[in-house]
Coordinates of C-alpha atoms in Angstrom, one line a residue:
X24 CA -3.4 -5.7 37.5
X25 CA -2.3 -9.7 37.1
X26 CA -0.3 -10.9 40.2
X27 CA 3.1 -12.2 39.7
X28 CA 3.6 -15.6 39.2
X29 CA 2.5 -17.8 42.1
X30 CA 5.6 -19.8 41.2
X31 CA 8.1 -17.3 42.2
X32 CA 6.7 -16.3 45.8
X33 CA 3.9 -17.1 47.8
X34 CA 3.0 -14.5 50.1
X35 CA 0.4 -12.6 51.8
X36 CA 0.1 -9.4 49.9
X37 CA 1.3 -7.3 47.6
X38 CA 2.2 -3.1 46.9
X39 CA 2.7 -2.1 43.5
X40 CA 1.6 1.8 43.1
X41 CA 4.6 3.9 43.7
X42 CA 3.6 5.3 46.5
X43 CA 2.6 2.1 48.8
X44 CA 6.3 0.7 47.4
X45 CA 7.9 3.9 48.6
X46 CA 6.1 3.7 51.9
X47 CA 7.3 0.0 52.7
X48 CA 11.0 0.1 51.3
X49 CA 11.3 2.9 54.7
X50 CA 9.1 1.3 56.5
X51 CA 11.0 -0.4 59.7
X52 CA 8.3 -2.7 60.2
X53 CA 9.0 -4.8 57.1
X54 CA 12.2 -6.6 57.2
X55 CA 14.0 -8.3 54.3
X56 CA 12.4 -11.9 54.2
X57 CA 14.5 -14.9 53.3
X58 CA 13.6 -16.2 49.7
X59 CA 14.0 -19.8 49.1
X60 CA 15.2 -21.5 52.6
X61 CA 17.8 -24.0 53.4
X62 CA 17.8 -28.0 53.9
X63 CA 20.4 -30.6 55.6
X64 CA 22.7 -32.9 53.4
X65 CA 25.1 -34.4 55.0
X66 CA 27.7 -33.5 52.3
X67 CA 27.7 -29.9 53.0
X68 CA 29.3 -28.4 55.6
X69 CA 26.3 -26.0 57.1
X70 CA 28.6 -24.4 59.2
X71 CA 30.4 -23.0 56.6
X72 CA 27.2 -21.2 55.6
X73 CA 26.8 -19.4 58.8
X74 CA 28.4 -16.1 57.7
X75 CA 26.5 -16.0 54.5
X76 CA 23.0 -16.6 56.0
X77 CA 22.3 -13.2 56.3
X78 CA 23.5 -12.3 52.7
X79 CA 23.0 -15.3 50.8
X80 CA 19.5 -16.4 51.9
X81 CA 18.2 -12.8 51.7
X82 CA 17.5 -10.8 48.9
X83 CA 20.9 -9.7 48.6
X84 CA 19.9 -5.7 46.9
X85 CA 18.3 -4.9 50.1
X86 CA 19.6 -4.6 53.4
X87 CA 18.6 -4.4 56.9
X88 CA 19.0 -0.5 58.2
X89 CA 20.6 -1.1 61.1
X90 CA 23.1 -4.5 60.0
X91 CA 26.1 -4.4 58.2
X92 CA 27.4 -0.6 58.7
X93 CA 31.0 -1.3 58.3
X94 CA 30.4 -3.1 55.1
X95 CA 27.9 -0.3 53.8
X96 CA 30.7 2.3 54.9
X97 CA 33.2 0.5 52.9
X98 CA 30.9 0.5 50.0
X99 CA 29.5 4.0 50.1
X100 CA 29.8 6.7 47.5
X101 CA 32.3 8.4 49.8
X102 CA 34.7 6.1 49.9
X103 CA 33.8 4.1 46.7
X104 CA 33.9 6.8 43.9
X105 CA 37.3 7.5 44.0
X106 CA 38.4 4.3 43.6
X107 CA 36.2 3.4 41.2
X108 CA 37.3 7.0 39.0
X109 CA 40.8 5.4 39.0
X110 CA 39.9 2.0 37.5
X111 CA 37.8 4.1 34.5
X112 CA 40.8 3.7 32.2
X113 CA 41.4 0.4 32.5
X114 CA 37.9 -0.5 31.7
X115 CA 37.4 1.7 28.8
X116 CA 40.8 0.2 27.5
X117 CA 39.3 -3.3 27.7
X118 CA 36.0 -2.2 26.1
X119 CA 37.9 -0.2 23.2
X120 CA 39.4 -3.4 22.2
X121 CA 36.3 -5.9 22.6
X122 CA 34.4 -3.7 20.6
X123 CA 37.3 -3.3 17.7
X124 CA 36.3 -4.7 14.7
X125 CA 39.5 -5.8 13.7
X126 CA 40.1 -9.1 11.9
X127 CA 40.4 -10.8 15.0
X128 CA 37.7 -9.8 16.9
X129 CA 34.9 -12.5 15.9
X130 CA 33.3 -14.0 18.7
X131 CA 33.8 -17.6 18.5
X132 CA 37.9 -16.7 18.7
X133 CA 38.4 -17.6 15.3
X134 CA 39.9 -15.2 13.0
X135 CA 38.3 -13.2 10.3
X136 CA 41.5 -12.6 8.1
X137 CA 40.9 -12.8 4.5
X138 CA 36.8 -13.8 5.4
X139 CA 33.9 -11.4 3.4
X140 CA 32.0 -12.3 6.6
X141 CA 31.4 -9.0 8.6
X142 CA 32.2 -9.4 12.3
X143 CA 29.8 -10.8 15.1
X144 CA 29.9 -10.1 18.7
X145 CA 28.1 -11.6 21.8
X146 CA 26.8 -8.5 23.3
X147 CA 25.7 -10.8 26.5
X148 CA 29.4 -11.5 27.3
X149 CA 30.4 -7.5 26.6
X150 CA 28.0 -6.9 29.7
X151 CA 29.1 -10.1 31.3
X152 CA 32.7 -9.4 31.3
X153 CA 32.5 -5.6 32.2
X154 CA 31.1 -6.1 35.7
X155 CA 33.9 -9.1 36.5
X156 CA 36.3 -6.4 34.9
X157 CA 35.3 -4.1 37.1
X158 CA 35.9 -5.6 40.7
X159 CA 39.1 -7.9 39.8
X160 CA 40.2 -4.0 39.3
X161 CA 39.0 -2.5 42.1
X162 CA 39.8 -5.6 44.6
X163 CA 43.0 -6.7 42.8
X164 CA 42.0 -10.2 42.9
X165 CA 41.0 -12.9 40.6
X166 CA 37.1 -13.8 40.2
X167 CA 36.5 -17.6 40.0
X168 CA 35.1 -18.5 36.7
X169 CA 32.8 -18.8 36.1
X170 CA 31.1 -17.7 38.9
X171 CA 28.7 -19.6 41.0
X172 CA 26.7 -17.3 41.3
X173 CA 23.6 -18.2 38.8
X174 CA 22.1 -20.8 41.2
X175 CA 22.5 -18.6 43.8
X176 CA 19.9 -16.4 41.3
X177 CA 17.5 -19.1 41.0
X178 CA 17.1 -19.4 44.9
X179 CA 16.3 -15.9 45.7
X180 CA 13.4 -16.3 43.3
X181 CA 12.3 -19.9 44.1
X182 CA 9.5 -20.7 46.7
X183 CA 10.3 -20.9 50.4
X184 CA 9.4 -25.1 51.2
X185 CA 12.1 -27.2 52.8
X186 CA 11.2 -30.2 50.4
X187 CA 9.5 -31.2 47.5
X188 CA 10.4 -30.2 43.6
X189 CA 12.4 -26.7 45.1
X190 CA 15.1 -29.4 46.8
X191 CA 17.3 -29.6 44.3
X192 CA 17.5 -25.7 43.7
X193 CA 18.3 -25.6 47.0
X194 CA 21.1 -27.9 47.3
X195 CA 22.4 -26.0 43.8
X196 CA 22.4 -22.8 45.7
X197 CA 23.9 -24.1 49.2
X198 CA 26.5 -25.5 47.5
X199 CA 27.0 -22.4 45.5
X200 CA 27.3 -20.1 48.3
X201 CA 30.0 -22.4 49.7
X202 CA 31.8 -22.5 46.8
X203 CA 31.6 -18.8 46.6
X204 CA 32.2 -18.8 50.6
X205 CA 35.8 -20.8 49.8
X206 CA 36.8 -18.6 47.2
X207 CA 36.3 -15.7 49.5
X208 CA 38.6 -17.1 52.2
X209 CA 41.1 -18.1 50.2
X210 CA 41.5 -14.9 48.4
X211 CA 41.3 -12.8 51.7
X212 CA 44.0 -15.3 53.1
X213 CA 46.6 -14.5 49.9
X214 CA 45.9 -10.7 50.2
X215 CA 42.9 -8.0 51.5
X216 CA 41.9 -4.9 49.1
X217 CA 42.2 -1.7 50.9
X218 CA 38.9 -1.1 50.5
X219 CA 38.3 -4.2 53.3
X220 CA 41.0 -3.5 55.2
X221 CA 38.4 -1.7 57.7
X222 CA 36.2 -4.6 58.2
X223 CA 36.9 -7.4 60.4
X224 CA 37.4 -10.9 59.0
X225 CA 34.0 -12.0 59.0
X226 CA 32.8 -8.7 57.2
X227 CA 35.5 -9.3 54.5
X228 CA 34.4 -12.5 53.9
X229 CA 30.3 -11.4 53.5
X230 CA 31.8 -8.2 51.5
X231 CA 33.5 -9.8 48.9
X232 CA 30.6 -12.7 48.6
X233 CA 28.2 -9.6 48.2
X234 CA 30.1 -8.0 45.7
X235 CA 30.5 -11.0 43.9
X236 CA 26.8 -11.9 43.6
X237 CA 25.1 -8.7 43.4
X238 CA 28.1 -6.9 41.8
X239 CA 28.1 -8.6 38.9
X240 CA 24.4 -10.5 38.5
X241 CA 22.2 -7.6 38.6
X242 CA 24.6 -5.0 36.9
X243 CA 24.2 -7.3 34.7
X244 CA 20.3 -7.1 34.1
X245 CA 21.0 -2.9 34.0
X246 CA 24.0 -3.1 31.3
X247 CA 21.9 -5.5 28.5
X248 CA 19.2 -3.5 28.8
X249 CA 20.9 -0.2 28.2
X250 CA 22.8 -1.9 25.5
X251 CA 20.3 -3.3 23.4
X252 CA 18.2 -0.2 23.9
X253 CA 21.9 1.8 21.9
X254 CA 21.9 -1.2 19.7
X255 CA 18.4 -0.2 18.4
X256 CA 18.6 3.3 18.2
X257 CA 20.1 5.9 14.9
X258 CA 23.1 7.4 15.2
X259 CA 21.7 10.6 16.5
X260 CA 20.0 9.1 19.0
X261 CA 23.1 7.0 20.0
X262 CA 25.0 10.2 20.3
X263 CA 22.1 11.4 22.8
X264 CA 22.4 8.5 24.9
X265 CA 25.3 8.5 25.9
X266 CA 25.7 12.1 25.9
X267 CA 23.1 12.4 28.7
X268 CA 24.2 9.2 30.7
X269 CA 22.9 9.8 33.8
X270 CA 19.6 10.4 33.0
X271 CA 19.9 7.7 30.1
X272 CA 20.6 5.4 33.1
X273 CA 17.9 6.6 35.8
X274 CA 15.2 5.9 33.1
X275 CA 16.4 2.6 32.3
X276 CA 16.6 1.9 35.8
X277 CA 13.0 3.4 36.2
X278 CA 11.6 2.0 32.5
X279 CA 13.2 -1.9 33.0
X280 CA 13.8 -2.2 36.6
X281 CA 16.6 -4.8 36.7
X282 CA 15.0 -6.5 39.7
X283 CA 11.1 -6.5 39.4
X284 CA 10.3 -7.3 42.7
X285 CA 11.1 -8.5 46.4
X286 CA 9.7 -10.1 49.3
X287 CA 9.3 -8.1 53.0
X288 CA 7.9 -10.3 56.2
X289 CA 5.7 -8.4 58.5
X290 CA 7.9 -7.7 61.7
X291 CA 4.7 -5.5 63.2
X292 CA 1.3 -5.3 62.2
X293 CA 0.2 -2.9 59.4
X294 CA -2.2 -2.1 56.4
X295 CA -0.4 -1.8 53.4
X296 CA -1.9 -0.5 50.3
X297 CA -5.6 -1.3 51.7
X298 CA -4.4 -5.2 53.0
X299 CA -3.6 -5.7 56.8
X300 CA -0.7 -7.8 57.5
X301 CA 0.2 -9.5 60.9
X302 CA 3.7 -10.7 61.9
X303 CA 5.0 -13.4 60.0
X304 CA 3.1 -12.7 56.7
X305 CA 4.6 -11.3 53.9
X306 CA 4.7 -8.5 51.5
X307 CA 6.0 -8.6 47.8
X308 CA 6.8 -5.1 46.8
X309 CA 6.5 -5.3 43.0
X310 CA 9.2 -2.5 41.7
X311 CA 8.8 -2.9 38.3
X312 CA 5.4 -1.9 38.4
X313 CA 5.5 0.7 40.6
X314 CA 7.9 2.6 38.3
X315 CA 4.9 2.5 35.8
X316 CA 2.5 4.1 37.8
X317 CA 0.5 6.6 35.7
X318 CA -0.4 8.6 39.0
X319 CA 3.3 9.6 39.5
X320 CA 4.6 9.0 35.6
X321 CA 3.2 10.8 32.8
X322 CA 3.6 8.4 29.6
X323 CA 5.0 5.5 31.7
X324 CA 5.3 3.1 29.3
X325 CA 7.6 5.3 27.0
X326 CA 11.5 5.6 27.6
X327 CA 11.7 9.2 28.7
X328 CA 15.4 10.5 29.8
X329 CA 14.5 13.9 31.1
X330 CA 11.6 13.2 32.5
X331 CA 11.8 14.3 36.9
X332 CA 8.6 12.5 38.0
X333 CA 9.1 10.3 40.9
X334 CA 12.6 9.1 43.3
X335 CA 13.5 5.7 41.3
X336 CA 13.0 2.6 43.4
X337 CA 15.0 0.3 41.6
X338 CA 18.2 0.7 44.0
X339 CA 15.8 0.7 47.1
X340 CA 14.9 3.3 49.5
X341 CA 15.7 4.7 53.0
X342 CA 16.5 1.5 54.9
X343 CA 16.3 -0.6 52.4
X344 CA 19.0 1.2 49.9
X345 CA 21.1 -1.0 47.4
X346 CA 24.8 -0.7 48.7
X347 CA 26.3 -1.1 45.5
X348 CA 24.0 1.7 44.1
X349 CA 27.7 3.7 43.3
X350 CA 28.7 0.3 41.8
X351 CA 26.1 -0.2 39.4
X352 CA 25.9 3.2 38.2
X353 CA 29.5 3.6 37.6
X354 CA 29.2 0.2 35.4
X355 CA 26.7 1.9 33.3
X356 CA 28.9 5.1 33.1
X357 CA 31.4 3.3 31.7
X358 CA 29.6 1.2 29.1
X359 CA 27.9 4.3 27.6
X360 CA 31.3 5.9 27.5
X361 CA 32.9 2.9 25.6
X362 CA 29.6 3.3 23.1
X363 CA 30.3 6.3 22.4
X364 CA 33.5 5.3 21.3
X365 CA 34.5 5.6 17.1
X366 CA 35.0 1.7 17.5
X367 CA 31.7 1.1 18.7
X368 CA 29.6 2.9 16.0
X369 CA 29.4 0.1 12.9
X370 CA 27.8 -2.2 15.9
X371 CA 24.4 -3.2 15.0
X372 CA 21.7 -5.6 16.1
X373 CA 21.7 -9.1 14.2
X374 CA 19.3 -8.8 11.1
X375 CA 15.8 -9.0 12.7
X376 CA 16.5 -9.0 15.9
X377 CA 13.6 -6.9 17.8
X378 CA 14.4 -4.5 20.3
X379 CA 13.8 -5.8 24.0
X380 CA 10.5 -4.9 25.5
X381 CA 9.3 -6.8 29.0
X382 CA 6.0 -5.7 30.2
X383 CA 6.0 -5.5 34.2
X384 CA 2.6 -6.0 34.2
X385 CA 2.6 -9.3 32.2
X386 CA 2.5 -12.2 35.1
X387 CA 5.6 -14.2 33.0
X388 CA 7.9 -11.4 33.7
X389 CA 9.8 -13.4 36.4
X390 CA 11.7 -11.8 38.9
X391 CA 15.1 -10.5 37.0
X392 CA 14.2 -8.7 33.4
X393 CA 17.1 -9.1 30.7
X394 CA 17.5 -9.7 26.8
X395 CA 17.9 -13.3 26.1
X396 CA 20.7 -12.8 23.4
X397 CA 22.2 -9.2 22.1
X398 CA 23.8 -10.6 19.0
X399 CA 25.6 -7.7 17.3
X400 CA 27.0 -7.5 13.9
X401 CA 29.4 -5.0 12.2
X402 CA 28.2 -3.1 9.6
X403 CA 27.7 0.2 7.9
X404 CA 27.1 3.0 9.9
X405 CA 24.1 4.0 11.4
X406 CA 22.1 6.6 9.3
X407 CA 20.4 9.6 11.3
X408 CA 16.8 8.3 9.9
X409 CA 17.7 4.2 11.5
X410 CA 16.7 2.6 14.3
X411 CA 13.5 2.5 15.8
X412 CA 11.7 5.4 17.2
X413 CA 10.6 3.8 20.4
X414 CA 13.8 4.8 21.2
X415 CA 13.1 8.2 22.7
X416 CA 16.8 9.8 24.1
X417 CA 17.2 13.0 25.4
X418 CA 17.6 16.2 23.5

């Protein structure tokens, strides 16, 4: 097995089987490392980024067991499904009409009245949009746009030196979080969800910045993939997919982990997965490949709904669980409810457009894993013998 890219994250050691990555996402003596680090300029305000610190310069997914319980109370399925179950509507309205493939509905904003052209849409902004969608409804407030939350991105998987060619990805990403810090405040100042309402001021403010990040840029990685994987199917299998959505989702999740890997520092000394770490050394726990294991996974390489081999480790584990796990899933719900819609069906993939495939053991695969472009185009409807076969659903 290649090592990922020395580019991404230097560190000390590495897990990738599923059962050394299960071990260390419980294990309380690896803590989430920062990723990336911070440097002065005496343009920013550092103070401002105090309250982000422990959001923004950590691998947002995963969180420290014992820190922000209010905020992963306010977040939890118990509290969070409901909510969410009353914003479905308005979501699968919204979806109904961007997949229409009405006259109007071409993706540069032109119309297509009177045009022998057959419809395009950008499939990246469908799954763009749907997450944003998503928390302006369940927050009631307005997301900045766009967000800044794409350099953000490219600090949690940049190298950890305080100078040198990482600088200006730094400074990017500082002055992202205080953009996204401002926007934060001044929406808590105008009103407060009452899903926050239980948090103090401070926790509102790292809530909403959370939300806004991790909400919306990994769902993100989760919705293309599932949508280009329906994009490339036949109608029956279409019909399957959606039909079993949960365990259409936990494969994806398991097949194309949306994030492929993160960093742990060593609080207490350990062996992990045959390599002794001391404090202050770290551990990259390689997710993407762990989901591949052919010790837990029979077939691993082939998209297999049904299949009950293995917890998924792609929302985290024990302490380290993903508090928007509800979030994300819900998302997915949605989108596979939308394509199973009558509007949806004509949808097809741009003529020769491949299906999607990102090999986590391929040392390029960088830290995030998501289709480049999902050009769709309308056209007939999908026969039960098109599509590719690759695309195994369940039966």
């Amino acid at each position: 097995m290649s090592s990922p890219p020395s580019a991404l994250f230097e560190t000390d050691g590495i897990a990738q089987t599923h059962a050394a990555v299960s071990e260390a996402l419980r294990d309380p003596r690896l803590v989430v490392a920062r990723t990336g680090g911070w440097i002065a300029h005496p343009t920013l305000p550092r103070r401002q980024l105090q309250p982000l610190r422990h959001l923004i310069s950590r691998v947002l997914v995963f969180q420290e067991g014992g820190q922000h319980a209010a905020i992963k109370a306010a977040l939890g399925p118990e509290l969070l499904l409901p909510r969410l179950q009353g914003i479905r509507p308005a979501l699968l309205k919204r979806l109904r009409s961007a997949l229409d493939p009405a006259p109007t509905r071409m993706s540069d904003g032109t119309s297509t009245a009177g045009s022998t052209h057959p419809p395009v849409l950008c499939g990246s902004d469908l799954v763009a949009e749907l997450p944003r969608h998503a928390l302006e409804c369940l927050l009631g407030l307005s997301l900045p746009h766009p967000l800044p939350t794409a350099a953000i991105a490219r600090l949690l998987c940049s190298p950890s030196p305080n100078s040198g060619p990482d600088a200006e990805v730094l400074l990017e990403a500082q002055e992202a979080a205080v953009a996204l810090l401002d926007w934060a405040r001044r929406a808590l100042a105008e009103s407060v969800s009452p899903m926050l309402r239980s948090l103090s001021a401070e926790e509102q403010e790292r809530c909403l910045c959370l939300l806004a990040f991790a909400g919306t840029e990994t769902s993100q990685h989760l919705l293309a993939g599932l949508l280009d994987r329906w994009l490339h199917a036949n109608a029956l299998q279409r019909q399957q997919l959606c039909a079993c959505a949960s365990a259409t989702i936990r494969e994806q999740l398991r097949w194309q982990s949306p994030i492929q890997y993160t960093v742990r520092r060593v609080a207490e000394a350990g062996i992990w997965e045959g390599q002794r770490l001391r404090p202050g050394q770290s551990l990259l726990l390689h997710l993407g490949r762990a989901q591949r294991d052919p010790m837990v996974y029979s077939s691993p390489s082939v998209f297999l709904p049904h299949r009950v081999e293995g917890p998924g480790l792609s929302l985290g584990l024990g302490l380290h669980a993903c508090l928007g796990a509800a979030l994300a899933r819900f998302q997915a719900e949605v989108l596979l409810e939308a394509l199973a819609m009558p509007e949806a069906q004509g949808w097809r993939p741009t003529p020769g457009a491949a299906p999607w495939v990102a090999d986590p053991f391929d040392p390029t695969v960088g830290l995030v894993c998501r289709p480049l472009a999902l050009n769709m185009v309308w056209g007939a409807a999908l026969g039960a013998a098109d599509g590719l076969e690759r695309h195994r659903a369940c039966s």
